XYZ file of C-alpha atoms in Angstrom:
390
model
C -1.596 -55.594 15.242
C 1.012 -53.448 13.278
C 4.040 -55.262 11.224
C 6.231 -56.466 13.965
C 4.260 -56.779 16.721
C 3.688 -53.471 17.332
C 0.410 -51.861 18.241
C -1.943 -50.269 15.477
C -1.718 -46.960 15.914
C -4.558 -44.571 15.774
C -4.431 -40.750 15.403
C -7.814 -38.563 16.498
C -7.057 -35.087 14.842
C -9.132 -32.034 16.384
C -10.744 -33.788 19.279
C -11.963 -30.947 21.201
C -14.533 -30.384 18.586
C -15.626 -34.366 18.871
C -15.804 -33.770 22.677
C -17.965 -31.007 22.133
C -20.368 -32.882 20.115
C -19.712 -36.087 22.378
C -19.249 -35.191 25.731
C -18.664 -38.785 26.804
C -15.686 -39.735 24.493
C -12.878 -38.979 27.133
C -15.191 -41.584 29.272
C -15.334 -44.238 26.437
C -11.516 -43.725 25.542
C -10.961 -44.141 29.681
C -12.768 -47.679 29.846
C -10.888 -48.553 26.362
C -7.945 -48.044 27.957
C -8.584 -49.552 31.682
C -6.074 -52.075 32.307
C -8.665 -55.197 32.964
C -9.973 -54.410 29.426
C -6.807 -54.327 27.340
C -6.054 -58.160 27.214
C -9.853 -58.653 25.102
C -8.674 -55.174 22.743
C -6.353 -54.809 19.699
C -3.539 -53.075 21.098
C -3.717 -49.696 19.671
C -1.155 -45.918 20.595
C -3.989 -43.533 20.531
C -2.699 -40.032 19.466
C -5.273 -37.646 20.240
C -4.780 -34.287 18.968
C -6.238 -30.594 18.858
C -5.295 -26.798 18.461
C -7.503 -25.980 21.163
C -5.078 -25.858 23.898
C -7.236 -25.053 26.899
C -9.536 -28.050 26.182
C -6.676 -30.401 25.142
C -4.734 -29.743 28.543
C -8.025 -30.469 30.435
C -8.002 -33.473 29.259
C -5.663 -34.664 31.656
C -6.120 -32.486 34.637
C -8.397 -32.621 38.099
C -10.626 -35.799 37.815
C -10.920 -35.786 33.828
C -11.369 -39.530 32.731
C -8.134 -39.754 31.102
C -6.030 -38.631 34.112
C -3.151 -40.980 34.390
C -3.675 -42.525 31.218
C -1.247 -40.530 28.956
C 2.175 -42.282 28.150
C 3.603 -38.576 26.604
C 1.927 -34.985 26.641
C 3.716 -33.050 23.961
C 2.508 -29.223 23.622
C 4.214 -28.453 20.093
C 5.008 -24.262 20.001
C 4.961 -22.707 16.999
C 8.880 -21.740 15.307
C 11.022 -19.222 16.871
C 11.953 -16.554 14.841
C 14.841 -18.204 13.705
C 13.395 -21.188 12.432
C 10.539 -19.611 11.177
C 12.995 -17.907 8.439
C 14.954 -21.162 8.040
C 11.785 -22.982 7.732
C 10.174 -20.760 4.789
C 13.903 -20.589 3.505
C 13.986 -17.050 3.603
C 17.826 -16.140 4.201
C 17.901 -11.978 3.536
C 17.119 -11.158 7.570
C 14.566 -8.045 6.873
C 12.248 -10.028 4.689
C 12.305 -12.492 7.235
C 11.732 -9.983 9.543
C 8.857 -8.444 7.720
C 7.307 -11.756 6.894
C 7.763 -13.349 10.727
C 5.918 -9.723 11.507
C 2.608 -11.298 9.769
C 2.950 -14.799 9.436
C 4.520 -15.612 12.682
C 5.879 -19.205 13.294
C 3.127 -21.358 12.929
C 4.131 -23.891 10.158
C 0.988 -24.785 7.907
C 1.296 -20.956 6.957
C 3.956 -21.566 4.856
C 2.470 -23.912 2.380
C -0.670 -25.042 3.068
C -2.640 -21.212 4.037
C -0.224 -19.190 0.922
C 0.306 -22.283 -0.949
C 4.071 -22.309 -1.147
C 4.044 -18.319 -1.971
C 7.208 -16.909 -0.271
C 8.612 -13.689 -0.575
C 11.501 -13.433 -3.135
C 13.401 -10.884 -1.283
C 12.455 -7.157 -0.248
C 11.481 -5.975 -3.255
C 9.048 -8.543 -3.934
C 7.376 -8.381 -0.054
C 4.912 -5.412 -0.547
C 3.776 -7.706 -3.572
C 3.302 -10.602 -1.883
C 1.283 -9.355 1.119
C -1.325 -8.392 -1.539
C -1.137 -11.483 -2.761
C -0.858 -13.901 -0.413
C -2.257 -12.660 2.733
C -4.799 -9.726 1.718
C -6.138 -11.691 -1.457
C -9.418 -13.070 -0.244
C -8.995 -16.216 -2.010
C -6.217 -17.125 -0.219
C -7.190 -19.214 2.670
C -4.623 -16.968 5.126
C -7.188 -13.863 4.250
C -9.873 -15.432 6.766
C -7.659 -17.092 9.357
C -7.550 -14.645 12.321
C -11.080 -14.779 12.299
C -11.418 -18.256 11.889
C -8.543 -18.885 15.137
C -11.170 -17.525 17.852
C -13.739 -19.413 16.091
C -11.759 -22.289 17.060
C -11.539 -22.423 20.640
C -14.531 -23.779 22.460
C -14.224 -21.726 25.535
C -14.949 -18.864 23.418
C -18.448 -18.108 23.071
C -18.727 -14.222 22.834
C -16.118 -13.647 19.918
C -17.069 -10.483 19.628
C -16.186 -9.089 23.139
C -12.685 -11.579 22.917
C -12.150 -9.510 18.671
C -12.331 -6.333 21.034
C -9.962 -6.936 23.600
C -7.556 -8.332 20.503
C -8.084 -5.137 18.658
C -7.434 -2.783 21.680
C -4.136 -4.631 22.363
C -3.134 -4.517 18.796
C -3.432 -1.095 18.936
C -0.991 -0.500 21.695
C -3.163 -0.782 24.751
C -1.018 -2.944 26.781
C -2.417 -2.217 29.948
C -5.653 -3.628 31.506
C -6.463 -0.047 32.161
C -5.920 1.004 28.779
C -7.682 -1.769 27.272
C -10.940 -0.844 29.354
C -10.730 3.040 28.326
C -10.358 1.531 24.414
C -13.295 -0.546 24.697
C -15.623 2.257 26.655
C -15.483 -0.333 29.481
C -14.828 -0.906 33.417
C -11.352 -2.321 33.910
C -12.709 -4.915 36.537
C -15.030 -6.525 34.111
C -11.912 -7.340 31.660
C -10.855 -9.932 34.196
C -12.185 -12.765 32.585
C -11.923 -12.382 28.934
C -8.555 -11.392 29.437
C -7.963 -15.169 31.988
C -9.535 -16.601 29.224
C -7.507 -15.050 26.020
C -4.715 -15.894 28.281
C -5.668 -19.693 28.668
C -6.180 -20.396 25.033
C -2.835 -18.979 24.230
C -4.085 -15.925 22.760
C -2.630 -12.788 24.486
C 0.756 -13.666 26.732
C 0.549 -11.365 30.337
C 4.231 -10.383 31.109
C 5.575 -9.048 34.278
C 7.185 -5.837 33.713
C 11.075 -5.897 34.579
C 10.989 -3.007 37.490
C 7.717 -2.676 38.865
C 5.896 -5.468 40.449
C 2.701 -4.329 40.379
C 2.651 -3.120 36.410
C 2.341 -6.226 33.773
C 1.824 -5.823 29.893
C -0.641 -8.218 27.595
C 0.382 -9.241 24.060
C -0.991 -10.725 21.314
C 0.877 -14.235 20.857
C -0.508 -14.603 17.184
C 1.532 -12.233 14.713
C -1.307 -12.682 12.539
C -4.039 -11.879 14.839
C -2.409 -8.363 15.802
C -1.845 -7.817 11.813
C -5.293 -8.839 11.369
C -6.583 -6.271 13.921
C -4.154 -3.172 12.940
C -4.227 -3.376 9.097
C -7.333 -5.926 7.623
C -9.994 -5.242 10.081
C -10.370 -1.315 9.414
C -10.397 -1.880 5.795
C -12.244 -5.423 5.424
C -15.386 -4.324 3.351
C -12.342 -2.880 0.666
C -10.426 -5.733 0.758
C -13.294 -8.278 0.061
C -13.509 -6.892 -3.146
C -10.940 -7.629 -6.034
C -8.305 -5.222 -6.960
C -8.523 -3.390 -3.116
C -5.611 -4.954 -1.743
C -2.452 -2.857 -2.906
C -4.208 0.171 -2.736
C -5.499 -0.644 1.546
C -1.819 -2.262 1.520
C -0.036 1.072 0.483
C -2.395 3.243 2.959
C -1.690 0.885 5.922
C 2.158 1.601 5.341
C 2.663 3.595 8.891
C 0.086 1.432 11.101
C 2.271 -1.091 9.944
C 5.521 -0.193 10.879
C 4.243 1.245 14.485
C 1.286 -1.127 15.460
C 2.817 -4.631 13.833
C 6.612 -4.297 13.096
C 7.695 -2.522 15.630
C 6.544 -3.932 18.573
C 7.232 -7.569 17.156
C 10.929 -6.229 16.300
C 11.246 -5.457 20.127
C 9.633 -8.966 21.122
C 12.318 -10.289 18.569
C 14.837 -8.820 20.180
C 13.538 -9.763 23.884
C 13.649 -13.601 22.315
C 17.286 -12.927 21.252
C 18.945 -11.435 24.235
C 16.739 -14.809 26.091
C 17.910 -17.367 23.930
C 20.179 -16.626 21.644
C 22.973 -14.366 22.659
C 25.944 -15.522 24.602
C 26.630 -14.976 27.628
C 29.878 -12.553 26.984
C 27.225 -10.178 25.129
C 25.625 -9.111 28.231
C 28.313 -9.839 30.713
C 26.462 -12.994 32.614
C 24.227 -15.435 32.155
C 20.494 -14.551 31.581
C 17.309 -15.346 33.972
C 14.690 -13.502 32.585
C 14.243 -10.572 29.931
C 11.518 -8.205 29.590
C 10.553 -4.771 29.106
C 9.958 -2.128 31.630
C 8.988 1.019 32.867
C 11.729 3.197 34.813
C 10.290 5.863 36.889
C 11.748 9.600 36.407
C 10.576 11.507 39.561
C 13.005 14.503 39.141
C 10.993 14.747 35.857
C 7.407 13.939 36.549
C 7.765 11.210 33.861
C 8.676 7.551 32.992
C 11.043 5.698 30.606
C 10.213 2.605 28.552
C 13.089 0.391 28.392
C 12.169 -2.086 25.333
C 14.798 -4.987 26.785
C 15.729 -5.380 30.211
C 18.181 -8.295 31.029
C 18.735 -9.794 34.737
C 20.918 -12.425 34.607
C 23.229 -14.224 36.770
C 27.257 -12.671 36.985
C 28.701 -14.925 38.719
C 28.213 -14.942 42.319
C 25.084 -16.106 42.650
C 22.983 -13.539 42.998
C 20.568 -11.732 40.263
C 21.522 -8.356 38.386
C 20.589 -6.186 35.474
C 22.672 -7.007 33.059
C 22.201 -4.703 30.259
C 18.912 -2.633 29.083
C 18.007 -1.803 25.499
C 16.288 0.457 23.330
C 14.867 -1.079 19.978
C 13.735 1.036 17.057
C 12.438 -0.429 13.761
C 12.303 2.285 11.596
C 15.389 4.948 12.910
C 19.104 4.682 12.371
C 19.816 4.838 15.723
C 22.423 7.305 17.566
C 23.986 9.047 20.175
C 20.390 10.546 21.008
C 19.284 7.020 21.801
C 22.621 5.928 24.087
C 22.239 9.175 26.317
C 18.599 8.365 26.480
C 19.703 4.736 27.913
C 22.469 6.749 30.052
C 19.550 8.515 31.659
C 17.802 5.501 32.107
C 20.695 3.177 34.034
C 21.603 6.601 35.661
C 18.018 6.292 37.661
C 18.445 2.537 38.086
C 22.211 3.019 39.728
C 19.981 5.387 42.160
C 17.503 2.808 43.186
C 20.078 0.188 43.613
C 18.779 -2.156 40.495
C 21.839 -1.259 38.093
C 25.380 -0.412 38.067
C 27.690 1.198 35.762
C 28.598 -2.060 34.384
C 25.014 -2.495 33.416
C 25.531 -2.750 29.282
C 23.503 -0.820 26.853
C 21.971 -2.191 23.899
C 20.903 -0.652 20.871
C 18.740 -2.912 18.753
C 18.115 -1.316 15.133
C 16.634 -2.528 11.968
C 17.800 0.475 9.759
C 21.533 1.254 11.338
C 23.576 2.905 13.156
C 24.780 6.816 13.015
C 28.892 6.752 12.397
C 29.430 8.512 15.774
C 27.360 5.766 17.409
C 29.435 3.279 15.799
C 32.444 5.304 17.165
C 31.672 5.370 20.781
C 30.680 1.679 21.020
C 34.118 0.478 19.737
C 35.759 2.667 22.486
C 33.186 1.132 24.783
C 32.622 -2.385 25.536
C 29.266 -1.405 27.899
C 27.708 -0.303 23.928
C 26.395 -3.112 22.295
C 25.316 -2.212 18.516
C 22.955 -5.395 17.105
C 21.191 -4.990 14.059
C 19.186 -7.486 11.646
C 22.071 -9.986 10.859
C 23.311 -10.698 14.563
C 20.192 -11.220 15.640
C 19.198 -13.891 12.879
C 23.084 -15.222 12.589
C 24.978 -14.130 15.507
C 25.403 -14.418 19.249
């Protein structure tokens, strides 16, 4: 018995992988635990814990032993983008940026995986990628391998490193995942489920068409993994490769791993973050979608689309957005949203108080400036709104 009558408590880290060695456990735990038996135990608060997520949610599911036996199940995410700069105390928002890009949100990165190593400030980022996460001493070089290597459910790693690498190269699709890996779309169906379950890949509905969804790697480091270290691992296991690989990856970089993680930034923003008066309503969902241009014979990516509630109780499209990483945005970009709420207003999904957003991590032309503070439908939000602002 703890000081003051409380019960001992006891904490089981990583108990998938004791499962998996002793299949009974969950059974022992269950008849530990059985009311008739707890007046002859110690009473002890069992914490069992594990990063597996697919095997610790099982635990309490269907007819598992421990059904009904849990006082709290607590699913812990990994830091919002947010946090994630607050947490490695980085306050200039590109380096955060940059460094959220790679390292994503999951905490023991920060001290334990680059042992306290955190980027100074732009100048010093380039440096400390070759340092701290392509330095194959550093226990962050191996981790993306070592993540699928965790997960019990996954016994063919090198089918599930595939799929990963086709997605991280901007195959989205299930269709263009297959045509990546030489295979049949149908027979993607289950290491896709699976990636899914274990909290790998995310499968998001896109925002206009109900039959078109888009996977995504949930692990920053797992896409950076696939899109820069992967191609170039024999060179960076030896010493003295790193800056050289580091300074060739510059452009896969910026299009296969910023970029698309500055327009997931900006999807968590608008979702969370923003008020309200930003988009004119309060938000339901945000995604991205694909706008269909028959007139053309083409289609439009919009990066953000946000349906929110204005009011009367009934969903709209708020606003849509564009997001570019690497461009100073201008007017090119707000006629190209024009054109894109211009073919929404004729399919009935938008109006012309549906807001346009242009999201930029390099700026803004002066014209663009000049039209959005004649027009409150123009919203303008680069790095510091999005990591201070509303």
């Amino acid at each position: 018995m703890a000081d003051g009558g409380e019960p001992t408590v006891a904490v089981i880290d990583e108990f998938p992988f004791l499962v998996k060695a002793s299949p009974s456990l969950p059974s022992i735990i269950q008849r530990a635990l059985d009311p008739t038996a707890q007046h002859t135990n110690t009473p002890v608060r069992l914490l069992l814990c594990g990063s597996a997520v697919s095997s610790m949610g099982r635990l309490l599911s269907g007819e598992a032993p421990l059904r009904g036996r849990a006082g709290l199940e607590l699913v812990l995410p990994t830091l919002d983008f947010r946090l994630a700069a607050e947490f490695w105390q980085i306050t200039e928002p590109r380096t955060a940026l940059l460094t959220n890009a790679i390292v994503g949100g999951t905490p023991a990165y920060r001290r334990e995986f680059t042992q306290g190593d955190v980027p100074a400030g732009p100048d010093d980022f380039d440096a400390w990628v070759t340092r701290a996460v392509l330095n194959p001493v550093r226990p962050l070089f191996r981790e993306a391998r070592y993540l699928l290597a965790e997960e019990p459910e996954l016994h063919d790693t090198a089918l599930y490193h595939s799929v990963l690498a086709a997605i991280a190269a901007g195959n989205a699709a299930r269709g263009g995942i297959a045509d990546y890996l030489g295979r049949k779309s149908t027979g993607l169906a289950h290491p896709l489920t699976v990636l899914q379950d274990v909290g790998m890949i995310t499968h998001e509905a896109d925002a206009f068409r109900r039959n078109r969804s888009a996977y995504r790697i949930a692990e920053p480091l797992v896409t950076f993994y696939h899109a820069v270290m992967r191609p170039a691992w024999g060179d960076l296991e030896r010493p003295g490769r790193a800056p050289a690989v580091w300074q060739r990856a510059q452009s896969i970089f910026r299009s296969k791993v910023v970029g698309p993680h500055f327009e997931q930034i900006c999807r968590e923003w608008a979702r969370w973050h923003a008020a309200p008066e930003t988009h004119g309503g309060q938000v339901t969902r945000v995604a991205s979608g694909t706008v269909n241009d028959l007139a053309a014979r083409t289609s439009h990516e919009a990066d953000v689309a946000i349906h929110g509630d204005t009011g009367d109780g009934r969903e709209a499209l708020l606003a849509i957005g564009e997001a570019k990483w690497s461009e100073v945005m201008g007017v090119g970009h707000l006629e190209r949203l024009r054109h894109i709420r211009t073919r929404l207003i004729t399919r009935a999904t938008a109006t012309e108080a549906t807001r346009l957003h242009c999201f930029s991590g390099t700026g803004f032309t002066d014209e663009l400036h000049h039209l959005a503070q004649n027009d409150p439908t123009i919203q303008l939000i680069d790095l510091p709104p999005l990591y201070r602002g509303e």
